[in-house]
Coordinates of C-alpha atoms and ligand atoms in Angstrom, one line a residue:
M1 CA 17.9 19.5 -6.8
L2 CA 16.0 17.4 -9.1
D3 CA 13.0 18.9 -11.5
P4 CA 10.1 17.6 -8.8
R5 CA 7.4 17.1 -12.4
P6 CA 6.7 13.5 -12.9
Q7 CA 9.2 11.4 -14.8
T8 CA 11.4 8.3 -14.5
S9 CA 14.7 8.2 -15.8
T10 CA 17.6 5.1 -15.3
G11 CA 20.2 6.0 -13.2
D12 CA 23.1 5.1 -14.1
L13 CA 26.4 6.1 -11.8
L14 CA 27.0 9.7 -12.5
S15 CA 23.0 10.8 -11.8
I16 CA 22.7 8.3 -8.8
A17 CA 25.8 9.9 -7.4
E18 CA 24.4 13.8 -8.7
L19 CA 21.3 13.3 -6.6
I20 CA 22.7 12.0 -3.1
D21 CA 25.5 14.8 -3.6
S22 CA 22.9 17.3 -3.6
S23 CA 21.1 15.8 -1.0
Q24 CA 21.3 16.1 3.2
S25 CA 18.9 14.7 3.9
L26 CA 18.5 10.9 3.0
L27 CA 15.0 8.8 3.8
V28 CA 15.3 5.1 3.4
M29 CA 12.4 3.0 3.0
Q30 CA 11.1 -0.3 2.4
A31 CA 8.3 -2.2 0.9
D32 CA 5.6 -1.9 4.0
M33 CA 6.8 -5.6 4.7
P34 CA 9.9 -5.7 5.8
D35 CA 11.8 -9.2 4.6
G36 CA 15.4 -9.4 5.0
D37 CA 16.7 -7.9 1.8
S38 CA 15.0 -5.1 3.0
L39 CA 15.8 -5.2 6.0
G40 CA 20.1 -5.6 5.0
S41 CA 20.0 -3.8 2.7
A42 CA 18.6 0.0 4.5
L43 CA 20.7 -0.7 7.3
A44 CA 23.9 -0.8 5.7
L45 CA 22.4 1.9 3.3
E46 CA 21.6 3.6 6.7
E47 CA 25.5 3.3 7.6
I48 CA 26.9 3.9 4.5
L49 CA 25.4 7.4 3.8
S50 CA 26.3 8.0 7.9
D51 CA 29.4 7.7 6.7
L52 CA 29.4 10.2 3.8
G53 CA 28.2 13.0 5.7
K54 CA 24.4 12.5 5.0
D55 CA 21.3 12.7 7.9
T56 CA 19.7 9.5 7.4
A57 CA 16.3 8.2 8.7
L58 CA 15.1 4.5 8.4
Y59 CA 11.3 4.2 7.4
S60 CA 8.8 1.2 6.7
Y61 CA 5.2 0.7 6.9
N62 CA 5.0 -2.6 9.4
Q63 CA 7.6 -2.7 12.1
P64 CA 10.2 -5.5 10.7
P65 CA 9.1 -9.0 11.7
E66 CA 10.2 -10.5 14.6
H67 CA 13.1 -13.1 12.8
L68 CA 14.6 -10.6 11.4
R69 CA 15.2 -9.3 14.3
Y70 CA 18.9 -10.3 14.6
L71 CA 19.8 -7.5 12.7
E72 CA 21.2 -4.8 14.7
G73 CA 19.4 -1.3 14.4
W74 CA 16.2 -2.8 13.0
D75 CA 14.6 -0.9 16.1
R76 CA 15.3 2.4 14.4
V77 CA 13.4 1.5 11.1
A78 CA 10.4 3.9 12.0
Q79 CA 7.3 3.5 11.2
Q80 CA 6.2 7.2 10.3
P81 CA 8.5 9.1 7.6
P82 CA 10.0 12.7 8.9
K83 CA 8.1 15.4 7.8
Q84 CA 11.2 17.0 5.8
F85 CA 14.0 15.2 3.7
D86 CA 15.3 16.0 0.5
L87 CA 15.6 12.5 -1.0
A88 CA 13.5 9.3 -0.6
I89 CA 15.7 5.7 -2.0
L90 CA 13.1 3.0 -1.6
V91 CA 15.2 -0.4 -1.8
D92 CA 13.9 -4.1 -2.5
A93 CA 10.6 -3.1 -4.2
S94 CA 9.6 -0.9 -7.4
G95 CA 6.1 -2.4 -7.7
T96 CA 3.5 1.0 -6.3
E97 CA 1.8 -2.2 -4.7
M98 CA 4.3 -3.2 -2.6
I99 CA 4.0 0.4 -1.4
Q100 CA 0.4 0.7 -1.2
A101 CA 0.2 1.0 2.4
T102 CA 2.3 3.6 2.9
L103 CA 1.4 5.7 -0.3
D104 CA -1.9 5.7 0.8
H105 CA -1.3 7.1 4.4
F106 CA 1.8 9.3 3.3
G107 CA 2.1 9.3 -0.1
S108 CA 0.8 12.7 -0.9
E109 CA 3.5 14.3 1.4
L110 CA 6.6 11.6 0.4
T111 CA 5.8 12.5 -3.3
K112 CA 6.6 15.6 -2.9
K113 CA 10.5 14.7 -3.0
P114 CA 12.6 12.7 -5.4
W115 CA 13.1 8.9 -5.5
L116 CA 15.5 7.0 -5.9
I117 CA 15.0 3.3 -6.4
I118 CA 17.3 0.7 -5.9
D119 CA 16.1 -2.8 -7.0
H120 CA 15.4 -6.4 -9.0
H121 CA 12.2 -6.7 -9.1
P122 CA 10.6 -5.9 -12.6
P123 CA 9.8 -2.1 -12.1
G124 CA 7.0 -0.7 -11.7
T125 CA 4.8 2.6 -13.0
D126 CA 2.5 5.1 -11.5
F127 CA 5.7 7.0 -8.9
P128 CA 4.3 10.1 -9.4
A129 CA 7.8 11.6 -7.6
A130 CA 10.7 12.6 -9.7
T131 CA 11.7 8.9 -9.9
V132 CA 15.2 7.7 -10.6
T133 CA 15.2 3.9 -11.0
H134 CA 18.3 1.6 -11.1
I135 CA 17.1 -1.6 -11.0
D136 CA 19.1 -4.7 -11.9
Q137 CA 16.8 -8.3 -12.6
T138 CA 19.6 -10.1 -12.6
A139 CA 20.8 -9.3 -8.9
A140 CA 19.9 -12.1 -6.6
A141 CA 19.4 -9.4 -4.2
T142 CA 19.0 -5.6 -3.5
A143 CA 22.1 -5.8 -1.3
Q144 CA 24.2 -7.1 -4.2
I145 CA 23.6 -4.1 -6.4
L146 CA 24.5 -2.2 -3.0
V147 CA 27.9 -3.9 -3.0
G148 CA 27.9 -2.9 -6.6
L149 CA 26.9 0.7 -6.6
A150 CA 29.3 1.3 -3.3
S151 CA 32.0 -0.4 -5.8
G152 CA 31.0 2.6 -8.5
L153 CA 30.8 5.2 -6.4
K154 CA 33.7 4.7 -4.4
W155 CA 31.2 4.3 -0.7
T156 CA 32.8 2.6 2.1
I157 CA 31.3 -0.4 3.5
N158 CA 32.2 -0.7 6.7
S159 CA 32.0 -4.1 8.8
S160 CA 28.5 -3.7 10.0
A161 CA 27.1 -2.1 7.0
A162 CA 28.9 -5.6 5.3
N163 CA 27.0 -8.0 7.7
K164 CA 24.1 -6.8 6.9
L165 CA 23.9 -6.2 3.5
A166 CA 25.5 -10.2 3.8
A167 CA 22.3 -11.1 5.2
A168 CA 20.1 -10.0 3.1
I169 CA 22.0 -11.2 -0.1
L170 CA 21.8 -15.0 2.2
S171 CA 18.0 -14.4 3.0
D172 CA 16.7 -13.6 -0.2
S173 CA 19.4 -16.5 -1.6
L174 CA 17.9 -19.1 0.0
G175 CA 21.8 -19.7 1.1
L176 CA 23.0 -18.6 -2.4
T177 CA 20.6 -21.4 -4.0
T178 CA 18.4 -19.5 -5.5
P179 CA 18.0 -19.7 -9.7
H180 CA 19.0 -15.9 -10.0
T181 CA 22.5 -16.6 -7.8
S182 CA 25.2 -15.6 -10.1
H183 CA 29.0 -15.5 -10.2
A184 CA 28.1 -11.5 -9.3
T185 CA 26.1 -12.6 -6.4
V186 CA 29.1 -15.1 -4.7
T187 CA 31.9 -12.0 -6.0
A188 CA 29.4 -9.7 -3.3
L189 CA 29.5 -11.6 -0.6
A190 CA 33.5 -12.5 -1.4
E191 CA 33.5 -9.0 -1.2
L192 CA 31.3 -8.7 2.1
V193 CA 33.8 -11.1 3.9
R194 CA 36.6 -9.1 2.9
L195 CA 35.0 -6.3 4.9
G196 CA 34.3 -7.9 8.1
A197 CA 31.0 -9.6 7.5
N198 CA 31.1 -12.8 9.4
L199 CA 29.1 -15.6 8.2
S200 CA 28.7 -17.1 10.8
S201 CA 28.3 -15.7 13.9
L202 CA 25.5 -14.1 11.3
N203 CA 24.2 -17.7 11.5
D204 CA 24.1 -18.0 15.1
R205 CA 22.7 -14.4 15.4
R206 CA 19.5 -15.5 13.1
R207 CA 19.5 -19.0 14.4
E208 CA 18.9 -17.8 17.7
F209 CA 16.6 -15.0 17.0
G210 CA 14.4 -17.2 14.8
A211 CA 14.0 -20.7 17.5
L212 CA 10.3 -22.3 17.9
T213 CA 8.8 -22.3 21.1
P214 CA 7.9 -25.3 21.9
E215 CA 4.6 -24.5 21.5
L216 CA 4.7 -23.0 17.8
M217 CA 7.2 -26.3 17.6
T218 CA 3.5 -27.9 18.5
Y219 CA 1.7 -25.9 16.6
K220 CA 4.4 -26.1 13.1
A221 CA 3.5 -29.7 13.6
R222 CA -0.2 -29.4 13.2
L223 CA 0.2 -27.7 9.8
L224 CA 2.5 -29.9 8.8
S225 CA -0.2 -32.2 8.9
Q226 CA -2.9 -30.9 7.9
I227 CA -0.8 -29.5 4.5
Q228 CA -3.2 -30.2 1.3
Y229 CA -2.5 -32.0 -1.6
H230 CA -3.7 -30.9 -5.4
S231 CA -2.7 -31.7 -8.4
G232 CA -1.3 -35.5 -8.4
N233 CA 1.0 -34.0 -5.4
R234 CA 2.5 -31.2 -7.5
I235 CA 0.8 -28.6 -4.9
A236 CA 1.5 -28.3 -1.2
I237 CA -1.0 -26.0 0.1
S238 CA -0.6 -24.8 4.1
V239 CA -4.7 -22.9 5.3
I240 CA -3.7 -20.8 8.6
D241 CA -6.5 -20.0 10.3
P242 CA -8.1 -16.7 11.3
D243 CA -6.8 -16.7 15.2
N244 CA -3.1 -17.9 13.9
A245 CA -3.1 -15.9 11.2
K246 CA -4.1 -12.5 12.5
Q247 CA -1.4 -13.0 15.2
S248 CA 1.2 -14.2 12.2
K249 CA 3.5 -11.7 12.9
Q250 CA 5.4 -13.7 15.3
H251 CA 4.9 -16.8 12.9
N252 CA 7.2 -16.2 10.0
P253 CA 4.8 -19.2 7.7
T254 CA 8.0 -19.3 5.1
S255 CA 10.7 -20.4 8.0
L256 CA 7.5 -22.4 9.8
V257 CA 6.3 -24.6 7.3
L258 CA 7.0 -23.4 3.8
T259 CA 10.2 -24.1 3.1
D260 CA 9.6 -28.1 5.0
M261 CA 6.7 -28.7 2.1
F262 CA 9.6 -28.4 -0.6
W263 CA 11.1 -31.5 0.9
V264 CA 7.9 -33.9 0.2
R265 CA 8.7 -35.7 -2.9
G266 CA 7.6 -33.6 -6.5
I267 CA 6.5 -31.0 -4.9
E268 CA 6.5 -28.3 -7.5
L269 CA 4.2 -25.2 -6.0
A270 CA 4.3 -24.7 -2.7
A271 CA 1.3 -22.9 -1.0
V272 CA 1.1 -20.6 3.1
V273 CA -2.7 -19.3 2.6
K274 CA -3.4 -17.4 5.4
D275 CA -7.0 -16.9 6.4
Y276 CA -8.2 -14.1 7.7
G277 CA -11.7 -14.5 7.0
T278 CA -12.8 -12.5 4.6
K279 CA -9.7 -11.7 2.9
T280 CA -6.3 -14.1 2.5
K281 CA -3.4 -13.9 2.2
V282 CA -1.5 -16.2 -0.4
I283 CA 2.5 -17.1 -0.3
L284 CA 4.0 -18.8 -2.9
R285 CA 7.0 -21.1 -3.9
S286 CA 7.6 -22.5 -6.9
H287 CA 10.7 -24.7 -8.6
H288 CA 9.3 -23.7 -11.9
P289 CA 9.1 -19.5 -12.4
V290 CA 5.9 -19.6 -12.3
A291 CA 4.8 -18.3 -8.9
A292 CA 4.7 -14.5 -10.2
K293 CA 3.2 -15.7 -13.3
I294 CA 0.5 -16.5 -10.5
A295 CA 0.6 -13.9 -8.1
R296 CA 0.2 -11.2 -11.3
K297 CA -2.8 -13.2 -11.7
F298 CA -4.9 -12.1 -9.1
G299 CA -3.1 -8.9 -8.5
G300 CA -0.9 -9.2 -6.5
G301 CA 3.6 -9.7 -7.4
G302 CA 7.4 -10.5 -6.5
H303 CA 10.0 -12.8 -8.0
D304 CA 9.6 -15.8 -10.7
N305 CA 9.7 -18.5 -8.1
A306 CA 8.7 -16.3 -4.3
A307 CA 5.5 -14.1 -4.9
S308 CA 2.5 -13.3 -2.6
Y309 CA -0.7 -12.3 -3.6
R310 CA -4.3 -11.2 -1.6
T311 CA -7.7 -12.0 -2.3
D312 CA -11.3 -10.0 -0.6
N313 CA -14.2 -11.6 -0.3
Q314 CA -13.4 -15.3 -1.3
S315 CA -14.7 -18.3 0.6
L316 CA -11.4 -20.1 1.7
D317 CA -12.4 -23.3 -1.4
Q318 CA -12.8 -20.9 -4.3
T319 CA -9.6 -19.6 -3.5
I320 CA -7.2 -22.5 -3.2
R321 CA -9.5 -23.9 -6.6
N322 CA -8.3 -20.5 -7.9
L323 CA -5.1 -21.0 -7.4
V324 CA -4.9 -24.3 -8.2
E325 CA -6.5 -23.7 -12.1
A326 CA -4.7 -21.1 -12.2
Y327 CA -1.2 -23.4 -11.6
E328 CA -2.3 -26.0 -14.2
A329 CA -3.4 -23.7 -16.7
L330 CA 0.5 -22.7 -16.1
S331 CA 2.1 -26.0 -16.4
P332 CA 1.4 -28.6 -18.5
Ligands
MN401 MN1 15.0 -8.3 -2.5

């Protein structure tokens, strides 16, 4: 068992193997807001670890959103961590801000046990438990790192786990198109296909579960018609009003409008601003690597080209002005 005093070390294969070998019950955790990569990685890890004879539980603070429920097993992700476990494995999150609600509600229990963090975000600090991190920021998805770990540690990836890891890679790499998509990403996906992932049937299920109702299609049309353009049409901003922001768990703004906003000629930064009245959540996608820089300026985080942040007690106009100024300060 690890020394539970606060410490952080970089996990090579041997230390990860030792950590898992010496633990019988494992808790696989995701960021407070699961995404396609975190959910696919967590579900695959559950299968891999179960095949190794481990007792594995899944947890995330929020339920996986509806559009991700094409991944079988999403309903095994509990919103309450178990009382007893030997090791927590946090996938696809390494900044405490991504698991703030988890730490606020369950932190005192969770951090009594050692943590293993497997991620491709910039490494965070302040993890209170004994923490081993295995972070590769060049990876397009956490699932890509897991394929490498499985190969190094001789873990078996069954066809069901292969499907989930493939879905996770395709999700974070936006179908193998993001700047971090590399030879290693494509090779990992090819390996998953060899192990039984079926990309065509995955895509069929994803489309079926992500399909819009006629009402949502009408709502989407309204949002698209209300996009604001700033900075010489280089920024597109879509505002989701408080009524819709509150029920927006049913409609993921990224698939609803954010992707389409990039189809406007010359757009370099697309933002969805979810207005909750006194708070906003701002979701950013950028062509050039400015999204994370802007998000961090406002206390958020994420990837170079996809990031988010929140504001509190600020008018919508002010939030938009600050966003436009932050973008203009970063780009010539
Ligand atoms: Mn990810």
